[in-house]
């Protein structure tokens, strides 16, 4: 008997809900909110994609300039990695690569102005698979430059 009364109450509630008239203002604002959300989402995704494309371009240029193994090449790679960090200040690969490029110039030219920057970057980056190849040599070169 209890089950039948619950089913009957559910049927009555459903009929009442179906008889209600929809408020046109609520529908309009609901649809407007949905479209506004979609537009905001699309702009956000497009912005992130453009940032990713910029970062990838900076990385490609930096790889090429590092491969020259010249002071000018390392200076240009430093500019590229700094550009990446302006877009994404937590980019681990850019930080480790920047530390490496600066450490090369520090060691080869005894440019002591770079020592503090290299030490700061080395302390900010934890060695991982993606940063290991740059952060360990950067730390070693900074220690050599300090005379340790």
Short mmCIF file of N, CA and C in Angstrom, two decimals:
data_model
loop_
_atom_site.label_atom_id
_atom_site.label_comp_id
_atom_site.label_asym_id
_atom_site.label_seq_id
_atom_site.Cartn_x
_atom_site.Cartn_y
_atom_site.Cartn_z
N UNK A 1 0.81 -1.20 0.00
CA UNK A 1 0.00 0.00 0.00
C UNK A 1 0.86 1.27 0.00
N UNK A 2 1.97 1.20 0.75
CA UNK A 2 2.85 2.37 0.81
C UNK A 2 3.48 2.63 -0.55
N UNK A 3 3.87 1.58 -1.25
CA UNK A 3 4.49 1.73 -2.56
C UNK A 3 3.51 2.35 -3.54
N UNK A 4 2.25 1.93 -3.49
CA UNK A 4 1.24 2.48 -4.40
C UNK A 4 1.03 3.97 -4.14
N UNK A 5 1.01 4.38 -2.87
CA UNK A 5 0.79 5.80 -2.57
C UNK A 5 2.00 6.63 -3.01
N UNK A 6 3.20 6.06 -2.91
CA UNK A 6 4.39 6.79 -3.34
C UNK A 6 4.38 6.95 -4.87
N UNK A 7 3.96 5.92 -5.58
CA UNK A 7 3.86 5.99 -7.03
C UNK A 7 2.81 7.01 -7.42
N UNK A 8 1.69 7.02 -6.72
CA UNK A 8 0.61 7.96 -6.99
C UNK A 8 1.08 9.39 -6.74
N UNK A 9 1.81 9.61 -5.63
CA UNK A 9 2.34 10.95 -5.33
C UNK A 9 3.34 11.39 -6.41
N UNK A 10 4.15 10.48 -6.87
CA UNK A 10 5.13 10.80 -7.91
C UNK A 10 4.42 11.17 -9.20
N UNK A 11 3.35 10.44 -9.54
CA UNK A 11 2.58 10.74 -10.75
C UNK A 11 1.93 12.12 -10.65
N UNK A 12 1.36 12.43 -9.50
CA UNK A 12 0.71 13.72 -9.30
C UNK A 12 1.74 14.85 -9.40
N UNK A 13 2.92 14.66 -8.82
CA UNK A 13 3.98 15.67 -8.89
C UNK A 13 4.42 15.87 -10.32
N UNK A 14 4.59 14.82 -11.07
CA UNK A 14 5.01 14.92 -12.46
C UNK A 14 3.97 15.66 -13.29
N UNK A 15 2.70 15.39 -13.06
CA UNK A 15 1.63 16.07 -13.80
C UNK A 15 1.65 17.57 -13.47
N UNK A 16 1.84 17.90 -12.18
CA UNK A 16 1.89 19.32 -11.79
C UNK A 16 3.06 20.04 -12.45
N UNK A 17 4.21 19.38 -12.51
CA UNK A 17 5.38 19.99 -13.14
C UNK A 17 5.15 20.20 -14.63
N UNK A 18 4.48 19.27 -15.27
CA UNK A 18 4.23 19.38 -16.70
C UNK A 18 3.21 20.47 -17.01
N UNK A 19 2.34 20.79 -16.06
CA UNK A 19 1.32 21.80 -16.29
C UNK A 19 1.85 23.22 -16.08
N UNK A 20 3.00 23.34 -15.45
CA UNK A 20 3.58 24.66 -15.23
C UNK A 20 3.98 25.27 -16.55
N UNK A 21 3.81 26.57 -16.63
CA UNK A 21 4.25 27.28 -17.82
C UNK A 21 5.66 27.78 -17.58
N UNK A 22 6.48 27.69 -18.59
CA UNK A 22 7.86 28.15 -18.49
C UNK A 22 7.88 29.67 -18.56
N UNK A 23 8.72 30.26 -17.72
CA UNK A 23 8.89 31.71 -17.71
C UNK A 23 9.83 32.08 -18.86
N UNK A 24 9.36 32.84 -19.84
CA UNK A 24 10.20 33.18 -20.99
C UNK A 24 11.48 33.91 -20.60
N UNK A 25 11.41 34.76 -19.57
CA UNK A 25 12.61 35.48 -19.12
C UNK A 25 13.66 34.51 -18.61
N UNK A 26 13.25 33.51 -17.85
CA UNK A 26 14.19 32.53 -17.31
C UNK A 26 14.83 31.72 -18.43
N UNK A 27 14.02 31.37 -19.41
CA UNK A 27 14.54 30.61 -20.55
C UNK A 27 15.55 31.46 -21.33
N UNK A 28 15.19 32.72 -21.58
CA UNK A 28 16.08 33.62 -22.32
C UNK A 28 17.42 33.77 -21.59
N UNK A 29 17.37 34.07 -20.30
CA UNK A 29 18.60 34.26 -19.54
C UNK A 29 19.39 32.96 -19.38
N UNK A 30 18.71 31.85 -19.34
CA UNK A 30 19.40 30.56 -19.29
C UNK A 30 20.18 30.29 -20.57
N UNK A 31 19.53 30.54 -21.70
CA UNK A 31 20.20 30.35 -22.99
C UNK A 31 21.33 31.37 -23.16
N UNK A 32 21.09 32.61 -22.74
CA UNK A 32 22.11 33.64 -22.82
C UNK A 32 23.33 33.27 -21.97
N UNK A 33 23.08 32.75 -20.79
CA UNK A 33 24.19 32.32 -19.91
C UNK A 33 24.97 31.18 -20.54
N UNK A 34 24.27 30.25 -21.16
CA UNK A 34 24.92 29.13 -21.82
C UNK A 34 25.83 29.62 -22.95
N UNK A 35 25.34 30.52 -23.78
CA UNK A 35 26.16 31.05 -24.87
C UNK A 35 27.34 31.86 -24.35
N UNK A 36 27.12 32.65 -23.30
CA UNK A 36 28.22 33.44 -22.72
C UNK A 36 29.30 32.50 -22.20
N UNK A 37 28.89 31.42 -21.55
CA UNK A 37 29.85 30.43 -21.05
C UNK A 37 30.63 29.79 -22.19
N UNK A 38 29.96 29.47 -23.27
CA UNK A 38 30.64 28.86 -24.43
C UNK A 38 31.62 29.84 -25.06
N UNK A 39 31.26 31.10 -25.15
CA UNK A 39 32.16 32.10 -25.73
C UNK A 39 33.40 32.28 -24.85
N UNK A 40 33.19 32.38 -23.55
CA UNK A 40 34.32 32.54 -22.62
C UNK A 40 35.24 31.33 -22.72
N UNK A 41 34.67 30.14 -22.76
CA UNK A 41 35.46 28.91 -22.88
C UNK A 41 36.27 28.91 -24.18
N UNK A 42 35.64 29.30 -25.29
CA UNK A 42 36.32 29.30 -26.58
C UNK A 42 37.47 30.30 -26.59
N UNK A 43 37.26 31.47 -26.02
CA UNK A 43 38.33 32.47 -25.96
C UNK A 43 39.48 31.97 -25.10
N UNK A 44 39.16 31.34 -23.98
CA UNK A 44 40.19 30.81 -23.08
C UNK A 44 41.01 29.73 -23.77
N UNK A 45 40.36 28.79 -24.42
CA UNK A 45 41.05 27.71 -25.12
C UNK A 45 41.91 28.28 -26.25
N UNK A 46 41.38 29.22 -26.99
CA UNK A 46 42.13 29.82 -28.10
C UNK A 46 43.36 30.56 -27.57
N UNK A 47 43.23 31.27 -26.45
CA UNK A 47 44.35 31.97 -25.85
C UNK A 47 45.44 31.01 -25.39
N UNK A 48 45.03 29.91 -24.77
CA UNK A 48 46.01 28.91 -24.33
C UNK A 48 46.73 28.29 -25.52
N UNK A 49 46.00 28.04 -26.58
CA UNK A 49 46.61 27.44 -27.77
C UNK A 49 47.64 28.39 -28.37
N UNK A 50 47.32 29.68 -28.41
CA UNK A 50 48.27 30.65 -28.95
C UNK A 50 49.51 30.72 -28.08
N UNK A 51 49.34 30.68 -26.75
CA UNK A 51 50.49 30.68 -25.85
C UNK A 51 51.36 29.45 -26.08
N UNK A 52 50.74 28.30 -26.25
CA UNK A 52 51.48 27.07 -26.49
C UNK A 52 52.26 27.17 -27.80
N UNK A 53 51.63 27.74 -28.83
CA UNK A 53 52.31 27.90 -30.12
C UNK A 53 53.51 28.84 -29.97
N UNK A 54 53.34 29.93 -29.22
CA UNK A 54 54.45 30.87 -29.01
C UNK A 54 55.59 30.18 -28.27
N UNK A 55 55.25 29.45 -27.21
CA UNK A 55 56.27 28.76 -26.42
C UNK A 55 57.02 27.76 -27.29
N UNK A 56 56.30 27.00 -28.10
CA UNK A 56 56.95 26.02 -28.98
C UNK A 56 57.89 26.70 -29.97
N UNK A 57 57.49 27.86 -30.48
CA UNK A 57 58.35 28.60 -31.40
C UNK A 57 59.62 29.07 -30.68
N UNK A 58 59.46 29.61 -29.47
CA UNK A 58 60.63 30.06 -28.71
C UNK A 58 61.57 28.88 -28.42
N UNK A 59 61.01 27.73 -28.10
CA UNK A 59 61.84 26.55 -27.80
C UNK A 59 62.61 26.12 -29.04
N UNK A 60 61.96 26.11 -30.20
CA UNK A 60 62.64 25.70 -31.44
C UNK A 60 63.80 26.63 -31.76
N UNK A 61 63.58 27.94 -31.61
CA UNK A 61 64.64 28.92 -31.89
C UNK A 61 65.77 28.73 -30.88
N UNK A 62 65.43 28.54 -29.61
CA UNK A 62 66.45 28.37 -28.58
C UNK A 62 67.28 27.11 -28.82
N UNK A 63 66.63 26.01 -29.20
CA UNK A 63 67.37 24.78 -29.51
C UNK A 63 68.39 25.02 -30.62
N UNK A 64 67.94 25.73 -31.65
CA UNK A 64 68.81 26.00 -32.79
C UNK A 64 69.99 26.87 -32.36
N UNK A 65 69.73 27.90 -31.57
CA UNK A 65 70.82 28.81 -31.18
C UNK A 65 71.79 28.16 -30.20
N UNK A 66 71.30 27.28 -29.34
CA UNK A 66 72.20 26.55 -28.43
C UNK A 66 73.12 25.63 -29.23
N UNK A 67 72.58 25.04 -30.29
CA UNK A 67 73.39 24.10 -31.08
C UNK A 67 74.57 24.78 -31.77
N UNK A 68 74.54 26.11 -31.91
CA UNK A 68 75.68 26.82 -32.49
C UNK A 68 76.90 26.76 -31.57
N UNK A 69 76.66 26.60 -30.27
CA UNK A 69 77.71 26.54 -29.25
C UNK A 69 78.64 27.75 -29.32
N UNK A 70 78.01 28.92 -29.41
CA UNK A 70 78.75 30.18 -29.41
C UNK A 70 78.17 31.09 -28.33
N UNK A 71 78.92 32.09 -27.95
CA UNK A 71 78.41 33.05 -26.96
C UNK A 71 77.15 33.72 -27.46
N UNK A 72 77.16 34.11 -28.72
CA UNK A 72 75.98 34.76 -29.30
C UNK A 72 74.78 33.81 -29.29
N UNK A 73 75.03 32.54 -29.57
CA UNK A 73 73.96 31.54 -29.56
C UNK A 73 73.37 31.38 -28.17
N UNK A 74 74.23 31.31 -27.16
CA UNK A 74 73.74 31.18 -25.79
C UNK A 74 73.00 32.43 -25.34
N UNK A 75 73.48 33.60 -25.76
CA UNK A 75 72.78 34.84 -25.40
C UNK A 75 71.40 34.89 -26.03
N UNK A 76 71.31 34.44 -27.28
CA UNK A 76 70.01 34.41 -27.95
C UNK A 76 69.09 33.39 -27.29
N UNK A 77 69.62 32.24 -26.90
CA UNK A 77 68.78 31.24 -26.23
C UNK A 77 68.28 31.78 -24.89
N UNK A 78 69.11 32.56 -24.21
CA UNK A 78 68.67 33.19 -22.95
C UNK A 78 67.47 34.09 -23.22
N UNK A 79 67.54 34.87 -24.29
CA UNK A 79 66.40 35.73 -24.64
C UNK A 79 65.14 34.91 -24.92
N UNK A 80 65.31 33.80 -25.62
CA UNK A 80 64.16 32.95 -25.95
C UNK A 80 63.53 32.34 -24.69
N UNK A 81 64.38 31.83 -23.80
CA UNK A 81 63.85 31.22 -22.57
C UNK A 81 63.22 32.27 -21.65
N UNK A 82 63.77 33.47 -21.64
CA UNK A 82 63.14 34.53 -20.85
C UNK A 82 61.78 34.91 -21.43
N UNK A 83 61.66 34.87 -22.74
CA UNK A 83 60.36 35.13 -23.38
C UNK A 83 59.34 34.08 -22.98
N UNK A 84 59.77 32.83 -22.90
CA UNK A 84 58.87 31.76 -22.47
C UNK A 84 58.42 32.01 -21.03
N UNK A 85 59.34 32.41 -20.17
CA UNK A 85 59.01 32.63 -18.76
C UNK A 85 58.10 33.84 -18.57
N UNK A 86 58.09 34.77 -19.52
CA UNK A 86 57.13 35.87 -19.46
C UNK A 86 55.71 35.37 -19.71
N UNK A 87 55.59 34.34 -20.53
CA UNK A 87 54.29 33.76 -20.83
C UNK A 87 53.87 32.80 -19.73
N UNK A 88 54.80 31.93 -19.30
CA UNK A 88 54.52 30.91 -18.29
C UNK A 88 55.69 30.89 -17.30
N UNK A 89 55.53 31.57 -16.19
CA UNK A 89 56.63 31.72 -15.23
C UNK A 89 56.98 30.43 -14.51
N UNK A 90 56.18 29.40 -14.66
CA UNK A 90 56.48 28.13 -13.99
C UNK A 90 56.98 27.06 -14.96
N UNK A 91 57.35 27.43 -16.16
CA UNK A 91 57.78 26.48 -17.19
C UNK A 91 59.14 25.90 -16.79
N UNK A 92 59.14 24.67 -16.32
CA UNK A 92 60.34 24.02 -15.77
C UNK A 92 61.45 23.84 -16.80
N UNK A 93 61.10 23.45 -18.00
CA UNK A 93 62.12 23.23 -19.03
C UNK A 93 62.78 24.56 -19.40
N UNK A 94 61.99 25.62 -19.49
CA UNK A 94 62.57 26.93 -19.80
C UNK A 94 63.50 27.40 -18.69
N UNK A 95 63.08 27.18 -17.44
CA UNK A 95 63.94 27.57 -16.31
C UNK A 95 65.25 26.80 -16.31
N UNK A 96 65.17 25.49 -16.51
CA UNK A 96 66.39 24.68 -16.48
C UNK A 96 67.30 25.01 -17.67
N UNK A 97 66.71 25.23 -18.83
CA UNK A 97 67.49 25.56 -20.02
C UNK A 97 68.10 26.95 -19.90
N UNK A 98 67.36 27.88 -19.30
CA UNK A 98 67.89 29.21 -19.06
C UNK A 98 69.08 29.14 -18.09
N UNK A 99 68.93 28.35 -17.04
CA UNK A 99 70.04 28.18 -16.08
C UNK A 99 71.26 27.60 -16.79
N UNK A 100 71.05 26.64 -17.66
CA UNK A 100 72.15 26.01 -18.40
C UNK A 100 72.86 27.03 -19.29
N UNK A 101 72.08 27.78 -20.07
CA UNK A 101 72.67 28.77 -20.98
C UNK A 101 73.44 29.83 -20.21
N UNK A 102 72.86 30.29 -19.10
CA UNK A 102 73.55 31.28 -18.29
C UNK A 102 74.80 30.70 -17.64
N UNK A 103 74.72 29.45 -17.23
CA UNK A 103 75.88 28.81 -16.59
C UNK A 103 77.04 28.66 -17.58
N UNK A 104 76.73 28.38 -18.84
CA UNK A 104 77.78 28.29 -19.87
C UNK A 104 78.50 29.62 -19.99
N UNK A 105 77.72 30.70 -20.10
CA UNK A 105 78.33 32.03 -20.21
C UNK A 105 79.08 32.40 -18.94
N UNK A 106 78.53 32.02 -17.80
CA UNK A 106 79.18 32.29 -16.52
C UNK A 106 80.55 31.61 -16.47
N UNK A 107 80.58 30.35 -16.85
CA UNK A 107 81.82 29.58 -16.77
C UNK A 107 82.84 30.02 -17.83
N UNK A 108 82.38 30.18 -19.06
CA UNK A 108 83.32 30.49 -20.15
C UNK A 108 83.85 31.92 -20.09
N UNK A 109 83.03 32.85 -19.62
CA UNK A 109 83.42 34.26 -19.65
C UNK A 109 83.57 34.85 -18.25
N UNK A 110 83.43 33.99 -17.24
CA UNK A 110 83.52 34.42 -15.84
C UNK A 110 82.62 35.63 -15.59
N UNK A 111 81.41 35.58 -16.15
CA UNK A 111 80.44 36.66 -15.99
C UNK A 111 79.71 36.47 -14.66
N UNK A 112 80.27 37.04 -13.60
CA UNK A 112 79.77 36.82 -12.24
C UNK A 112 78.38 37.40 -12.01
N UNK A 113 77.94 38.28 -12.90
CA UNK A 113 76.58 38.82 -12.79
C UNK A 113 75.53 37.72 -12.97
N UNK A 114 75.90 36.68 -13.68
CA UNK A 114 74.96 35.57 -13.94
C UNK A 114 74.92 34.56 -12.80
N UNK A 115 75.89 34.59 -11.91
CA UNK A 115 75.98 33.56 -10.87
C UNK A 115 74.72 33.50 -10.01
N UNK A 116 74.26 34.62 -9.53
CA UNK A 116 73.07 34.64 -8.66
C UNK A 116 71.84 34.14 -9.41
N UNK A 117 71.69 34.54 -10.67
CA UNK A 117 70.56 34.11 -11.49
C UNK A 117 70.58 32.59 -11.67
N UNK A 118 71.76 32.05 -11.97
CA UNK A 118 71.88 30.59 -12.15
C UNK A 118 71.54 29.87 -10.85
N UNK A 119 72.08 30.36 -9.74
CA UNK A 119 71.80 29.72 -8.45
C UNK A 119 70.31 29.77 -8.11
N UNK A 120 69.67 30.89 -8.40
CA UNK A 120 68.23 31.01 -8.15
C UNK A 120 67.44 30.02 -8.99
N UNK A 121 67.76 29.96 -10.28
CA UNK A 121 67.04 29.04 -11.17
C UNK A 121 67.28 27.58 -10.78
N UNK A 122 68.52 27.25 -10.43
CA UNK A 122 68.83 25.88 -10.02
C UNK A 122 68.03 25.50 -8.78
N UNK A 123 67.85 26.43 -7.86
CA UNK A 123 67.11 26.13 -6.64
C UNK A 123 65.61 26.01 -6.90
N UNK A 124 65.12 26.63 -7.97
CA UNK A 124 63.68 26.60 -8.29
C UNK A 124 63.27 25.34 -9.04
N UNK A 125 64.21 24.72 -9.73
CA UNK A 125 63.86 23.58 -10.59
C UNK A 125 64.28 22.29 -9.92
N UNK A 126 63.33 21.36 -9.86
CA UNK A 126 63.68 20.04 -9.32
C UNK A 126 64.06 19.13 -10.49
N UNK A 127 65.16 18.40 -10.34
CA UNK A 127 65.58 17.52 -11.43
C UNK A 127 64.50 16.48 -11.74
N UNK A 128 64.06 16.46 -12.97
CA UNK A 128 63.10 15.45 -13.44
C UNK A 128 63.56 15.00 -14.82
N UNK A 129 62.81 14.11 -15.42
CA UNK A 129 63.19 13.60 -16.73
C UNK A 129 63.33 14.73 -17.76
N UNK A 130 62.43 15.73 -17.69
CA UNK A 130 62.44 16.78 -18.70
C UNK A 130 63.47 17.87 -18.42
N UNK A 131 63.97 17.99 -17.19
CA UNK A 131 64.90 19.07 -16.85
C UNK A 131 66.29 18.58 -16.51
N UNK A 132 66.46 17.29 -16.33
CA UNK A 132 67.71 16.73 -15.82
C UNK A 132 68.92 17.10 -16.68
N UNK A 133 68.76 17.02 -17.99
CA UNK A 133 69.89 17.25 -18.91
C UNK A 133 70.44 18.67 -18.83
N UNK A 134 69.64 19.60 -18.34
CA UNK A 134 70.10 20.99 -18.27
C UNK A 134 70.40 21.44 -16.85
N UNK A 135 69.62 20.98 -15.89
CA UNK A 135 69.77 21.52 -14.53
C UNK A 135 71.01 20.99 -13.83
N UNK A 136 71.37 19.74 -14.06
CA UNK A 136 72.55 19.18 -13.41
C UNK A 136 73.84 19.84 -13.93
N UNK A 137 74.03 19.98 -15.26
CA UNK A 137 75.21 20.70 -15.73
C UNK A 137 75.23 22.17 -15.27
N UNK A 138 74.06 22.79 -15.22
CA UNK A 138 74.00 24.19 -14.77
C UNK A 138 74.47 24.31 -13.33
N UNK A 139 74.03 23.38 -12.50
CA UNK A 139 74.46 23.39 -11.10
C UNK A 139 75.97 23.14 -11.00
N UNK A 140 76.46 22.19 -11.77
CA UNK A 140 77.89 21.88 -11.74
C UNK A 140 78.75 23.06 -12.20
N UNK A 141 78.31 23.71 -13.28
CA UNK A 141 79.08 24.86 -13.79
C UNK A 141 79.03 26.04 -12.81
N UNK A 142 77.90 26.21 -12.14
CA UNK A 142 77.83 27.31 -11.17
C UNK A 142 78.74 27.02 -9.99
N UNK A 143 78.82 25.77 -9.58
CA UNK A 143 79.74 25.40 -8.48
C UNK A 143 81.19 25.59 -8.89
N UNK A 144 81.51 25.22 -10.12
CA UNK A 144 82.88 25.42 -10.62
C UNK A 144 83.23 26.91 -10.67
N UNK A 145 82.27 27.70 -11.07
CA UNK A 145 82.51 29.14 -11.17
C UNK A 145 82.71 29.78 -9.81
N UNK A 146 82.11 29.17 -8.79
CA UNK A 146 82.29 29.67 -7.43
C UNK A 146 83.63 29.22 -6.85
N UNK A 147 84.23 28.23 -7.50
CA UNK A 147 85.51 27.70 -7.01
C UNK A 147 85.32 26.57 -6.04
N UNK A 148 84.17 25.92 -6.05
CA UNK A 148 83.92 24.79 -5.14
C UNK A 148 84.22 23.48 -5.80
#
